[in-house]
PDB file of C-alpha atoms in Angstrom:
ATOM      1  CA  MET I 791       0.002   0.004   0.000  1.00  0.00           C
ATOM      2  CA  GLY I 792       3.044   2.262   0.013  1.00  0.00           C
ATOM      3  CA  GLY I 793       2.352   5.292  -2.163  1.00  0.00           C
ATOM      4  CA  ALA I 794      -1.418   4.904  -2.261  1.00  0.00           C
ATOM      5  CA  GLU I 795      -3.522   7.972  -1.576  1.00  0.00           C
ATOM      6  CA  SER I 796      -5.004   8.116   1.873  1.00  0.00           C
ATOM      7  CA  GLY I 797      -6.570  10.488   4.342  1.00  0.00           C
ATOM      8  CA  ALA I 798      -5.422  12.003   7.608  1.00  0.00           C
ATOM      9  CA  ILE I 799      -3.351   9.892   9.979  1.00  0.00           C
ATOM     10  CA  SER I 800      -5.262   9.237  13.166  1.00  0.00           C
ATOM     11  CA  ARG I 801      -3.017   9.871  16.161  1.00  0.00           C
ATOM     12  CA  ASP I 802      -5.294   8.191  18.672  1.00  0.00           C
ATOM     13  CA  GLU I 803      -3.540   5.537  20.661  1.00  0.00           C
ATOM     14  CA  HIS I 804      -4.955   2.905  22.945  1.00  0.00           C
ATOM     15  CA  ASP I 805      -3.477   0.292  25.186  1.00  0.00           C
ATOM     16  CA  PHE I 806      -3.856  -3.116  23.661  1.00  0.00           C
ATOM     17  CA  ALA I 807      -6.676  -5.277  24.986  1.00  0.00           C
ATOM     18  CA  PHE I 808      -5.689  -8.386  26.879  1.00  0.00           C
ATOM     19  CA  TRP I 809      -6.819 -10.672  24.054  1.00  0.00           C
ATOM     20  CA  GLU I 810      -4.674  -8.681  21.593  1.00  0.00           C
ATOM     21  CA  LYS I 811      -1.611  -9.054  23.784  1.00  0.00           C
ATOM     22  CA  ARG I 812      -2.295 -12.765  23.988  1.00  0.00           C
ATOM     23  CA  VAL I 813      -2.455 -13.013  20.194  1.00  0.00           C
ATOM     24  CA  ASP I 814       0.894 -11.236  20.021  1.00  0.00           C
ATOM     25  CA  ALA I 815       2.355 -13.599  22.615  1.00  0.00           C
ATOM     26  CA  LEU I 816       1.023 -16.699  20.796  1.00  0.00           C
ATOM     27  CA  VAL I 817       2.547 -15.538  17.512  1.00  0.00           C
ATOM     28  CA  ILE I 818       5.941 -14.942  19.137  1.00  0.00           C
ATOM     29  CA  LEU I 819       5.891 -18.280  21.000  1.00  0.00           C
ATOM     30  CA  ALA I 820       4.730 -20.277  17.968  1.00  0.00           C
ATOM     31  CA  GLN I 821       7.519 -18.727  15.916  1.00  0.00           C
ATOM     32  CA  ALA I 822      10.011 -19.492  18.686  1.00  0.00           C
ATOM     33  CA  ARG I 823       8.901 -23.165  18.482  1.00  0.00           C
ATOM     34  CA  GLY I 824       9.681 -23.091  14.759  1.00  0.00           C
ATOM     35  CA  LEU I 825       6.038 -23.661  13.752  1.00  0.00           C
ATOM     36  CA  PHE I 826       6.186 -20.895  11.168  1.00  0.00           C
ATOM     37  CA  THR I 827       8.309 -17.909  10.192  1.00  0.00           C
ATOM     38  CA  VAL I 828       7.561 -14.218  10.149  1.00  0.00           C
ATOM     39  CA  ASP I 829       7.399 -14.453   6.346  1.00  0.00           C
ATOM     40  CA  ALA I 830       4.745 -17.158   6.567  1.00  0.00           C
ATOM     41  CA  LEU I 831       2.700 -14.939   8.867  1.00  0.00           C
ATOM     42  CA  ARG I 832       3.005 -12.082   6.435  1.00  0.00           C
ATOM     43  CA  ARG I 833       2.149 -14.209   3.423  1.00  0.00           C
ATOM     44  CA  VAL I 834      -1.260 -14.895   4.952  1.00  0.00           C
ATOM     45  CA  LEU I 835      -1.750 -11.249   5.928  1.00  0.00           C
ATOM     46  CA  GLU I 836      -1.044 -10.115   2.395  1.00  0.00           C
ATOM     47  CA  ASP I 837      -3.232 -12.808   0.859  1.00  0.00           C
ATOM     48  CA  MET I 838      -6.167 -11.331   2.786  1.00  0.00           C
ATOM     49  CA  GLY I 839      -6.283  -8.465   0.330  1.00  0.00           C
ATOM     50  CA  PRO I 840      -6.850  -4.776   0.877  1.00  0.00           C
ATOM     51  CA  GLU I 841     -10.481  -5.172   2.006  1.00  0.00           C
ATOM     52  CA  ALA I 842      -9.312  -7.006   5.137  1.00  0.00           C
ATOM     53  CA  PHE I 843      -7.583  -3.783   6.178  1.00  0.00           C
ATOM     54  CA  GLU I 844     -10.935  -2.005   6.104  1.00  0.00           C
ATOM     55  CA  THR I 845     -12.992  -4.631   7.857  1.00  0.00           C
ATOM     56  CA  MET I 846     -10.649  -6.258  10.369  1.00  0.00           C
ATOM     57  CA  SER I 847      -8.548  -4.752  13.142  1.00  0.00           C
ATOM     58  CA  TYR I 848      -4.829  -5.335  13.320  1.00  0.00           C
ATOM     59  CA  TYR I 849      -4.929  -8.234  15.793  1.00  0.00           C
ATOM     60  CA  GLU I 850      -7.977  -9.730  14.122  1.00  0.00           C
ATOM     61  CA  ARG I 851      -5.826 -10.095  11.014  1.00  0.00           C
ATOM     62  CA  TRP I 852      -3.018 -11.501  13.135  1.00  0.00           C
ATOM     63  CA  VAL I 853      -5.141 -14.154  14.841  1.00  0.00           C
ATOM     64  CA  ALA I 854      -6.501 -15.207  11.451  1.00  0.00           C
ATOM     65  CA  ALA I 855      -2.949 -15.479  10.082  1.00  0.00           C
ATOM     66  CA  LEU I 856      -1.779 -17.367  13.188  1.00  0.00           C
ATOM     67  CA  ASN I 857      -4.620 -19.840  12.782  1.00  0.00           C
ATOM     68  CA  GLN I 858      -3.993 -20.346   9.073  1.00  0.00           C
ATOM     69  CA  ASN I 859      -0.307 -21.118   9.692  1.00  0.00           C
ATOM     70  CA  LEU I 860      -1.016 -23.535  12.543  1.00  0.00           C
ATOM     71  CA  VAL I 861      -3.613 -25.422  10.470  1.00  0.00           C
ATOM     72  CA  GLU I 862      -1.256 -25.594   7.491  1.00  0.00           C
ATOM     73  CA  ARG I 863       1.478 -26.882   9.748  1.00  0.00           C
ATOM     74  CA  GLY I 864      -0.863 -29.596  11.053  1.00  0.00           C
ATOM     75  CA  VAL I 865      -0.728 -28.463  14.694  1.00  0.00           C
ATOM     76  CA  TYR I 866      -4.502 -28.878  14.811  1.00  0.00           C
ATOM     77  CA  THR I 867      -7.337 -29.273  12.315  1.00  0.00           C
ATOM     78  CA  VAL I 868     -10.068 -26.840  11.348  1.00  0.00           C
ATOM     79  CA  SER I 869     -12.679 -29.116  12.908  1.00  0.00           C
ATOM     80  CA  GLU I 870     -10.715 -29.265  16.189  1.00  0.00           C
ATOM     81  CA  LEU I 871     -10.689 -25.488  16.245  1.00  0.00           C
ATOM     82  CA  GLY I 872     -14.382 -25.221  15.360  1.00  0.00           C
ATOM     83  CA  ALA I 873     -15.425 -27.630  18.110  1.00  0.00           C
ATOM     84  CA  ARG I 874     -13.320 -25.726  20.635  1.00  0.00           C
ATOM     85  CA  MET I 875     -14.748 -22.381  19.556  1.00  0.00           C
ATOM     86  CA  GLU I 876     -18.275 -23.693  20.028  1.00  0.00           C
ATOM     87  CA  ARG I 877     -17.531 -24.865  23.544  1.00  0.00           C
ATOM     88  CA  ILE I 878     -15.960 -21.510  24.357  1.00  0.00           C
ATOM     89  CA  ALA I 879     -19.044 -19.604  23.172  1.00  0.00           C
ATOM     90  CA  GLU I 880     -21.139 -21.681  25.562  1.00  0.00           C
ATOM     91  CA  ARG I 881     -19.196 -20.405  28.569  1.00  0.00           C
ATOM     92  CA  GLY I 882     -20.567 -16.877  28.427  1.00  0.00           C
ATOM     93  CA  VAL I 883     -21.272 -13.831  26.325  1.00  0.00           C
ATOM     94  CA  THR I 884     -18.245 -11.674  27.205  1.00  0.00           C
ATOM     95  CA  TYR I 885     -14.554 -12.260  26.580  1.00  0.00           C
ATOM     96  CA  GLY I 886     -13.935 -12.411  30.315  1.00  0.00           C
ATOM     97  CA  GLU I 887     -16.506 -15.159  30.816  1.00  0.00           C
ATOM     98  CA  ALA I 888     -15.543 -17.146  27.717  1.00  0.00           C
ATOM     99  CA  ALA I 889     -11.828 -17.002  28.512  1.00  0.00           C
ATOM    100  CA  ASP I 890     -12.499 -18.523  31.936  1.00  0.00           C
ATOM    101  CA  GLU I 891     -12.655 -22.280  31.797  1.00  0.00           C
TER     102      GLU I 891
ATOM    103  CA  MET M 998     -19.429  -6.995  37.187  1.00  0.00           C
ATOM    104  CA  PRO M 999     -19.773  -4.969  33.979  1.00  0.00           C
ATOM    105  CA  HIS M1000     -18.474  -1.433  34.159  1.00  0.00           C
ATOM    106  CA  ASP M1001     -17.418   1.227  31.737  1.00  0.00           C
ATOM    107  CA  HIS M1002     -13.691   1.744  31.217  1.00  0.00           C
ATOM    108  CA  SER M1003     -14.092   4.347  28.545  1.00  0.00           C
ATOM    109  CA  HIS M1004     -13.360   7.418  30.670  1.00  0.00           C
ATOM    110  CA  GLU M1005     -10.405   5.924  32.464  1.00  0.00           C
ATOM    111  CA  MET M1006      -6.853   6.412  31.326  1.00  0.00           C
ATOM    112  CA  SER M1007      -3.989   3.966  31.561  1.00  0.00           C
ATOM    113  CA  PRO M1008      -0.758   4.859  33.372  1.00  0.00           C
ATOM    114  CA  SER M1009       0.693   5.754  29.963  1.00  0.00           C
ATOM    115  CA  GLY M1010      -2.110   8.276  29.471  1.00  0.00           C
ATOM    116  CA  HIS M1011      -3.984   6.403  26.787  1.00  0.00           C
ATOM    117  CA  PRO M1012      -7.625   5.386  26.999  1.00  0.00           C
ATOM    118  CA  TYR M1013      -8.240   1.727  27.701  1.00  0.00           C
ATOM    119  CA  ARG M1014      -9.821  -0.184  24.915  1.00  0.00           C
ATOM    120  CA  THR M1015     -12.992  -1.868  26.103  1.00  0.00           C
ATOM    121  CA  ASP M1016     -11.964  -5.369  26.913  1.00  0.00           C
ATOM    122  CA  ASP M1017     -13.361  -8.126  29.044  1.00  0.00           C
ATOM    123  CA  ASP M1018     -16.883  -6.790  29.364  1.00  0.00           C
ATOM    124  CA  VAL M1019     -17.761  -6.430  25.703  1.00  0.00           C
ATOM    125  CA  PRO M1020     -19.628  -9.210  23.889  1.00  0.00           C
ATOM    126  CA  LEU M1021     -17.336 -12.013  22.808  1.00  0.00           C
ATOM    127  CA  SER M1022     -16.267 -11.514  19.174  1.00  0.00           C
ATOM    128  CA  TYR M1023     -15.537 -14.263  16.667  1.00  0.00           C
ATOM    129  CA  TRP M1024     -11.831 -13.406  16.634  1.00  0.00           C
ATOM    130  CA  GLN M1025     -11.566 -13.337  20.426  1.00  0.00           C
ATOM    131  CA  GLN M1026     -13.225 -16.713  20.441  1.00  0.00           C
ATOM    132  CA  MET M1027     -10.572 -17.907  17.996  1.00  0.00           C
ATOM    133  CA  GLU M1028      -7.761 -16.534  20.193  1.00  0.00           C
ATOM    134  CA  ILE M1029      -9.079 -18.407  23.241  1.00  0.00           C
ATOM    135  CA  ALA M1030      -9.454 -21.604  21.202  1.00  0.00           C
ATOM    136  CA  ILE M1031      -5.948 -21.458  19.700  1.00  0.00           C
ATOM    137  CA  ARG M1032      -4.420 -20.669  23.090  1.00  0.00           C
ATOM    138  CA  GLU M1033      -6.161 -23.572  24.802  1.00  0.00           C
ATOM    139  CA  ILE M1034      -5.318 -26.036  22.035  1.00  0.00           C
ATOM    140  CA  LEU M1035      -1.637 -24.997  22.018  1.00  0.00           C
ATOM    141  CA  ILE M1036      -1.464 -25.428  25.808  1.00  0.00           C
ATOM    142  CA  GLU M1037      -3.227 -28.809  25.647  1.00  0.00           C
ATOM    143  CA  LYS M1038      -0.834 -30.037  22.957  1.00  0.00           C
ATOM    144  CA  GLY M1039       2.165 -28.893  24.950  1.00  0.00           C
ATOM    145  CA  VAL M1040       3.329 -26.360  22.343  1.00  0.00           C
ATOM    146  CA  THR M1041       3.387 -23.710  25.059  1.00  0.00           C
ATOM    147  CA  SER M1042       2.046 -23.211  28.576  1.00  0.00           C
ATOM    148  CA  ALA M1043      -0.243 -20.708  30.284  1.00  0.00           C
ATOM    149  CA  ALA M1044       2.704 -19.504  32.353  1.00  0.00           C
ATOM    150  CA  GLU M1045       4.831 -18.933  29.249  1.00  0.00           C
ATOM    151  CA  ILE M1046       2.058 -16.915  27.590  1.00  0.00           C
ATOM    152  CA  ALA M1047       1.544 -14.852  30.737  1.00  0.00           C
ATOM    153  CA  ALA M1048       5.291 -14.166  30.950  1.00  0.00           C
ATOM    154  CA  GLN M1049       5.354 -13.089  27.312  1.00  0.00           C
ATOM    155  CA  VAL M1050       2.462 -10.655  27.856  1.00  0.00           C
ATOM    156  CA  GLU M1051       4.181  -9.310  30.968  1.00  0.00           C
ATOM    157  CA  ALA M1052       7.429  -8.747  29.061  1.00  0.00           C
ATOM    158  CA  MET M1053       5.465  -6.916  26.386  1.00  0.00           C
ATOM    159  CA  ASP M1054       3.872  -4.643  28.982  1.00  0.00           C
ATOM    160  CA  ALA M1055       7.263  -3.881  30.491  1.00  0.00           C
ATOM    161  CA  ARG M1056       8.826  -2.851  27.198  1.00  0.00           C
ATOM    162  CA  GLY M1057       8.802   0.778  26.172  1.00  0.00           C
ATOM    163  CA  PRO M1058      11.112   3.123  24.332  1.00  0.00           C
ATOM    164  CA  ALA M1059      13.597   3.267  27.253  1.00  0.00           C
ATOM    165  CA  ASN M1060      16.176   0.980  25.645  1.00  0.00           C
ATOM    166  CA  GLY M1061      16.139   3.009  22.460  1.00  0.00           C
ATOM    167  CA  ALA M1062      16.499   6.244  24.397  1.00  0.00           C
ATOM    168  CA  ALA M1063      19.448   4.850  26.347  1.00  0.00           C
ATOM    169  CA  LEU M1064      21.096   3.868  23.061  1.00  0.00           C
ATOM    170  CA  VAL M1065      20.659   7.363  21.643  1.00  0.00           C
ATOM    171  CA  ALA M1066      21.931   9.057  24.804  1.00  0.00           C
ATOM    172  CA  ARG M1067      25.074   6.943  24.756  1.00  0.00           C
ATOM    173  CA  ALA M1068      25.621   7.631  21.053  1.00  0.00           C
ATOM    174  CA  TRP M1069      25.367  11.346  21.783  1.00  0.00           C
ATOM    175  CA  SER M1070      27.959  11.224  24.527  1.00  0.00           C
ATOM    176  CA  ASP M1071      30.383   8.480  23.448  1.00  0.00           C
ATOM    177  CA  GLY M1072      32.020   8.909  20.048  1.00  0.00           C
ATOM    178  CA  GLU M1073      33.423   5.418  19.888  1.00  0.00           C
ATOM    179  CA  PHE M1074      30.030   3.912  20.689  1.00  0.00           C
ATOM    180  CA  ARG M1075      28.399   6.144  18.111  1.00  0.00           C
ATOM    181  CA  ALA M1076      30.815   4.872  15.465  1.00  0.00           C
ATOM    182  CA  LEU M1077      30.020   1.263  16.407  1.00  0.00           C
ATOM    183  CA  LEU M1078      26.279   1.982  16.356  1.00  0.00           C
ATOM    184  CA  MET M1079      26.437   3.427  12.847  1.00  0.00           C
ATOM    185  CA  ARG M1080      28.643   0.565  11.623  1.00  0.00           C
ATOM    186  CA  ASP M1081      26.912  -2.342  13.351  1.00  0.00           C
ATOM    187  CA  ALA M1082      23.856  -1.429  15.372  1.00  0.00           C
ATOM    188  CA  GLY M1083      23.347  -5.037  16.470  1.00  0.00           C
ATOM    189  CA  ALA M1084      26.792  -5.110  18.067  1.00  0.00           C
ATOM    190  CA  ALA M1085      26.127  -1.764  19.748  1.00  0.00           C
ATOM    191  CA  CYS M1086      22.884  -3.123  21.207  1.00  0.00           C
ATOM    192  CA  ALA M1087      24.695  -6.216  22.435  1.00  0.00           C
ATOM    193  CA  GLN M1088      27.204  -3.980  24.200  1.00  0.00           C
ATOM    194  CA  MET M1089      24.306  -2.294  26.003  1.00  0.00           C
ATOM    195  CA  GLY M1090      22.867  -5.693  26.911  1.00  0.00           C
ATOM    196  CA  PHE M1091      19.838  -5.276  24.624  1.00  0.00           C
ATOM    197  CA  ASP M1092      18.829  -8.443  22.843  1.00  0.00           C
ATOM    198  CA  ILE M1093      17.521  -7.719  19.367  1.00  0.00           C
ATOM    199  CA  GLY M1094      17.325 -11.355  18.302  1.00  0.00           C
ATOM    200  CA  THR M1095      18.301 -12.235  14.744  1.00  0.00           C
ATOM    201  CA  LEU M1096      17.067  -8.973  13.243  1.00  0.00           C
ATOM    202  CA  LYS M1097      19.389  -6.750  11.321  1.00  0.00           C
ATOM    203  CA  LEU M1098      19.212  -3.294  12.860  1.00  0.00           C
ATOM    204  CA  ILE M1099      20.355  -0.141  11.122  1.00  0.00           C
ATOM    205  CA  ALA M1100      20.819   3.168  12.912  1.00  0.00           C
ATOM    206  CA  LEU M1101      20.003   6.289  10.883  1.00  0.00           C
ATOM    207  CA  GLU M1102      21.568   9.501  12.071  1.00  0.00           C
ATOM    208  CA  ASN M1103      19.776  12.794  11.586  1.00  0.00           C
ATOM    209  CA  THR M1104      22.017  15.735  10.713  1.00  0.00           C
ATOM    210  CA  GLU M1105      21.557  19.391   9.942  1.00  0.00           C
ATOM    211  CA  ASN M1106      20.787  18.476   6.330  1.00  0.00           C
ATOM    212  CA  VAL M1107      19.208  15.032   6.535  1.00  0.00           C
ATOM    213  CA  HIS M1108      16.120  13.891   8.421  1.00  0.00           C
ATOM    214  CA  ASN M1109      15.280  10.180   8.502  1.00  0.00           C
ATOM    215  CA  VAL M1110      11.848   8.708   9.008  1.00  0.00           C
ATOM    216  CA  VAL M1111      10.865   5.042   9.250  1.00  0.00           C
ATOM    217  CA  VAL M1112       7.761   3.312   7.946  1.00  0.00           C
ATOM    218  CA  CYS M1113       6.716  -0.223   7.166  1.00  0.00           C
ATOM    219  CA  THR M1114       4.617  -0.065   4.020  1.00  0.00           C
ATOM    220  CA  LEU M1115       3.944  -3.817   4.040  1.00  0.00           C
ATOM    221  CA  CYS M1116       2.795  -4.320   7.591  1.00  0.00           C
ATOM    222  CA  SER M1117       4.144  -3.052  10.909  1.00  0.00           C
ATOM    223  CA  CYS M1118       7.816  -4.040  11.200  1.00  0.00           C
ATOM    224  CA  TYR M1119       9.246  -2.024  14.071  1.00  0.00           C
ATOM    225  CA  PRO M1120      12.234  -2.289  16.441  1.00  0.00           C
ATOM    226  CA  ARG M1121      10.077  -3.563  19.313  1.00  0.00           C
ATOM    227  CA  ASN M1122      12.975  -4.629  21.474  1.00  0.00           C
ATOM    228  CA  LEU M1123      14.181  -1.028  21.601  1.00  0.00           C
ATOM    229  CA  LEU M1124      10.890   0.904  21.376  1.00  0.00           C
ATOM    230  CA  GLY M1125       8.154  -1.398  22.664  1.00  0.00           C
ATOM    231  CA  LEU M1126       5.040  -2.109  20.617  1.00  0.00           C
ATOM    232  CA  PRO M1127       4.355   0.206  17.677  1.00  0.00           C
ATOM    233  CA  PRO M1128       1.764   2.956  18.132  1.00  0.00           C
ATOM    234  CA  ASP M1129      -1.551   2.578  16.327  1.00  0.00           C
ATOM    235  CA  TRP M1130      -0.775   5.204  13.732  1.00  0.00           C
ATOM    236  CA  TYR M1131       2.423   3.417  12.700  1.00  0.00           C
ATOM    237  CA  LYS M1132       0.242   0.477  11.644  1.00  0.00           C
ATOM    238  CA  SER M1133      -2.414   2.622  10.029  1.00  0.00           C
ATOM    239  CA  ARG M1134      -3.133   2.575   6.348  1.00  0.00           C
ATOM    240  CA  ALA M1135      -2.793   6.366   6.199  1.00  0.00           C
ATOM    241  CA  TYR M1136       0.718   6.509   7.680  1.00  0.00           C
ATOM    242  CA  ARG M1137       1.994   3.561   5.664  1.00  0.00           C
ATOM    243  CA  SER M1138       0.731   4.828   2.329  1.00  0.00           C
ATOM    244  CA  ARG M1139       1.398   8.537   2.712  1.00  0.00           C
ATOM    245  CA  THR M1140       4.839   8.532   4.338  1.00  0.00           C
ATOM    246  CA  VAL M1141       6.491   7.311   1.151  1.00  0.00           C
ATOM    247  CA  ARG M1142       4.388   9.584  -1.022  1.00  0.00           C
ATOM    248  CA  GLU M1143       4.450  12.918   0.804  1.00  0.00           C
ATOM    249  CA  PRO M1144       6.786  12.597   3.781  1.00  0.00           C
ATOM    250  CA  ARG M1145       7.197  16.336   4.248  1.00  0.00           C
ATOM    251  CA  ARG M1146       3.466  16.809   4.725  1.00  0.00           C
ATOM    252  CA  VAL M1147       3.179  13.804   7.008  1.00  0.00           C
ATOM    253  CA  LEU M1148       6.020  15.121   9.179  1.00  0.00           C
ATOM    254  CA  ALA M1149       4.411  18.565   9.297  1.00  0.00           C
ATOM    255  CA  GLU M1150       1.216  16.910  10.577  1.00  0.00           C
ATOM    256  CA  PHE M1151       3.299  15.396  13.353  1.00  0.00           C
ATOM    257  CA  GLY M1152       4.590  18.868  14.149  1.00  0.00           C
ATOM    258  CA  VAL M1153       8.001  18.380  12.536  1.00  0.00           C
ATOM    259  CA  GLU M1154       8.441  21.313  10.168  1.00  0.00           C
ATOM    260  CA  LEU M1155      11.633  20.983   8.151  1.00  0.00           C
ATOM    261  CA  GLY M1156      13.233  23.574   5.926  1.00  0.00           C
ATOM    262  CA  ASP M1157      13.418  22.951   2.177  1.00  0.00           C
ATOM    263  CA  ASP M1158      17.179  22.529   2.529  1.00  0.00           C
ATOM    264  CA  VAL M1159      16.690  19.442   4.704  1.00  0.00           C
ATOM    265  CA  GLU M1160      16.595  16.221   2.738  1.00  0.00           C
ATOM    266  CA  ILE M1161      14.059  13.685   4.008  1.00  0.00           C
ATOM    267  CA  ARG M1162      14.994  10.039   3.711  1.00  0.00           C
ATOM    268  CA  VAL M1163      12.187   7.529   4.143  1.00  0.00           C
ATOM    269  CA  HIS M1164      13.214   4.021   5.165  1.00  0.00           C
ATOM    270  CA  ASP M1165      10.876   1.104   4.531  1.00  0.00           C
ATOM    271  CA  SER M1166      11.347  -1.658   7.119  1.00  0.00           C
ATOM    272  CA  THR M1167      11.179  -5.336   6.293  1.00  0.00           C
ATOM    273  CA  ALA M1168      10.542  -8.443   8.350  1.00  0.00           C
ATOM    274  CA  ASP M1169      14.222  -8.868   9.053  1.00  0.00           C
ATOM    275  CA  MET M1170      15.594  -5.367   8.708  1.00  0.00           C
ATOM    276  CA  ARG M1171      14.624  -2.692  11.245  1.00  0.00           C
ATOM    277  CA  TYR M1172      15.629   0.912  11.624  1.00  0.00           C
ATOM    278  CA  ILE M1173      16.082   3.277  14.507  1.00  0.00           C
ATOM    279  CA  VAL M1174      16.513   7.011  13.996  1.00  0.00           C
ATOM    280  CA  ILE M1175      19.196   8.754  16.035  1.00  0.00           C
ATOM    281  CA  PRO M1176      17.760  12.260  16.435  1.00  0.00           C
ATOM    282  CA  ARG M1177      19.960  15.344  16.560  1.00  0.00           C
ATOM    283  CA  ARG M1178      21.200  16.255  19.991  1.00  0.00           C
ATOM    284  CA  PRO M1179      19.446  19.448  21.083  1.00  0.00           C
ATOM    285  CA  GLU M1180      21.362  22.624  21.821  1.00  0.00           C
ATOM    286  CA  GLY M1181      22.049  23.438  25.430  1.00  0.00           C
ATOM    287  CA  THR M1182      22.539  19.860  26.590  1.00  0.00           C
ATOM    288  CA  ALA M1183      26.326  19.876  27.015  1.00  0.00           C
ATOM    289  CA  GLY M1184      26.325  19.364  30.782  1.00  0.00           C
ATOM    290  CA  LEU M1185      23.623  16.678  30.952  1.00  0.00           C
ATOM    291  CA  SER M1186      24.180  13.146  32.194  1.00  0.00           C
ATOM    292  CA  ARG M1187      23.246  10.169  30.050  1.00  0.00           C
ATOM    293  CA  PRO M1188      19.965   9.514  31.912  1.00  0.00           C
ATOM    294  CA  GLU M1189      19.092  13.199  31.550  1.00  0.00           C
ATOM    295  CA  LEU M1190      19.831  12.994  27.836  1.00  0.00           C
ATOM    296  CA  ALA M1191      17.769   9.812  27.489  1.00  0.00           C
ATOM    297  CA  ALA M1192      14.810  11.605  29.039  1.00  0.00           C
ATOM    298  CA  LEU M1193      14.833  13.972  26.053  1.00  0.00           C
ATOM    299  CA  VAL M1194      14.445  11.132  23.561  1.00  0.00           C
ATOM    300  CA  GLY M1195      10.854  10.071  22.986  1.00  0.00           C
ATOM    301  CA  ARG M1196       9.534   7.238  20.874  1.00  0.00           C
ATOM    302  CA  ASP M1197       8.544   9.436  17.945  1.00  0.00           C
ATOM    303  CA  ALA M1198      12.031  10.943  17.757  1.00  0.00           C
ATOM    304  CA  MET M1199      13.388   7.438  17.122  1.00  0.00           C
ATOM    305  CA  ILE M1200      10.776   6.756  14.417  1.00  0.00           C
ATOM    306  CA  GLY M1201      11.550  10.100  12.829  1.00  0.00           C
ATOM    307  CA  THR M1202       8.096  11.612  13.328  1.00  0.00           C
ATOM    308  CA  GLY M1203       9.426  13.697  16.218  1.00  0.00           C
ATOM    309  CA  LEU M1204      12.547  15.468  17.374  1.00  0.00           C
ATOM    310  CA  ALA M1205      14.486  15.188  20.615  1.00  0.00           C
ATOM    311  CA  ARG M1206      13.102  17.510  23.265  1.00  0.00           C
ATOM    312  CA  VAL M1207      14.918  20.685  24.136  1.00  0.00           C
ATOM    313  CA  PRO M1208      15.411  20.749  27.916  1.00  0.00           C
ATOM    314  CA  GLY M1209      12.476  22.551  29.490  1.00  0.00           C
ATOM    315  CA  ALA M1210      10.418  22.682  26.264  1.00  0.00           C
ATOM    316  CA  ALA M1211       7.371  20.723  25.166  1.00  0.00           C
ATOM    317  CA  PRO M1212       8.168  17.913  22.714  1.00  0.00           C
ATOM    318  CA  PRO M1213       7.462  18.742  19.073  1.00  0.00           C
ATOM    319  CA  GLY M1214       4.871  16.391  17.720  1.00  0.00           C
ATOM    320  CA  GLY M1215       4.038  14.853  21.084  1.00  0.00           C
TER     321      GLY M1215
END
């Protein structure tokens, strides 16, 4: 996107949410285990296309890229993830409740 | 107990992003699922993840500022930093991993600014996590197209005789800007000098503070 026209740069800053920090930590740890490289993470991010930058937040794109790499590497399957996500949703309606086993 | 965080500020002066009390999103659900599966399979542990998050919280631009302050006051170190920034970091005890780090020195005639047009590559080990705007579409696209205007928006007004060099980071090559040492700082200690060096000065969207003055560009 370098060189593309764009509007004003928003200078708002926020502290990252806990779930965002956890995504960051998982990416770093998975890379440290040799499960994928920084280039592999970026390949997925770039494959998402420019519309993902409009519709998803930064760490939403990261968690999607993390998942894609782990599935490709065979760490777990899509159905394993889906089943787990369903169980998590049953725990509660907020992040705090769902993150608590 | 649900409560509203939106009017509270963090210790760093930034508003908290609504967090635990908001409805669970699809992507949060995915984060929890991945984390639990990785722990179950022994790829990592809850303690390791917690330690990583803690380390992230502890990291700010202090290491970068210490590096700049030493470069300002130690000619030999400055030469090493410009020649091999990784070795200079190692000498300070800062681990930058396997990344190649390049120090860019601002002078009277040259101002450097760093961007990552592809994503958000950033010298985290020296500066902490990148600010939101560094990752924004607007900063990434415009900095290479109209850097002078972008810098002016950040409050850095440069004369036409100052050349602006824009550096595009990559996954394995990071940059840190060494801002110009302000006038009137001859008698200052290294910690006092470091206190003049903010995050933005090391990205190039700010300047080092003049003692007693407000920082240009925040």
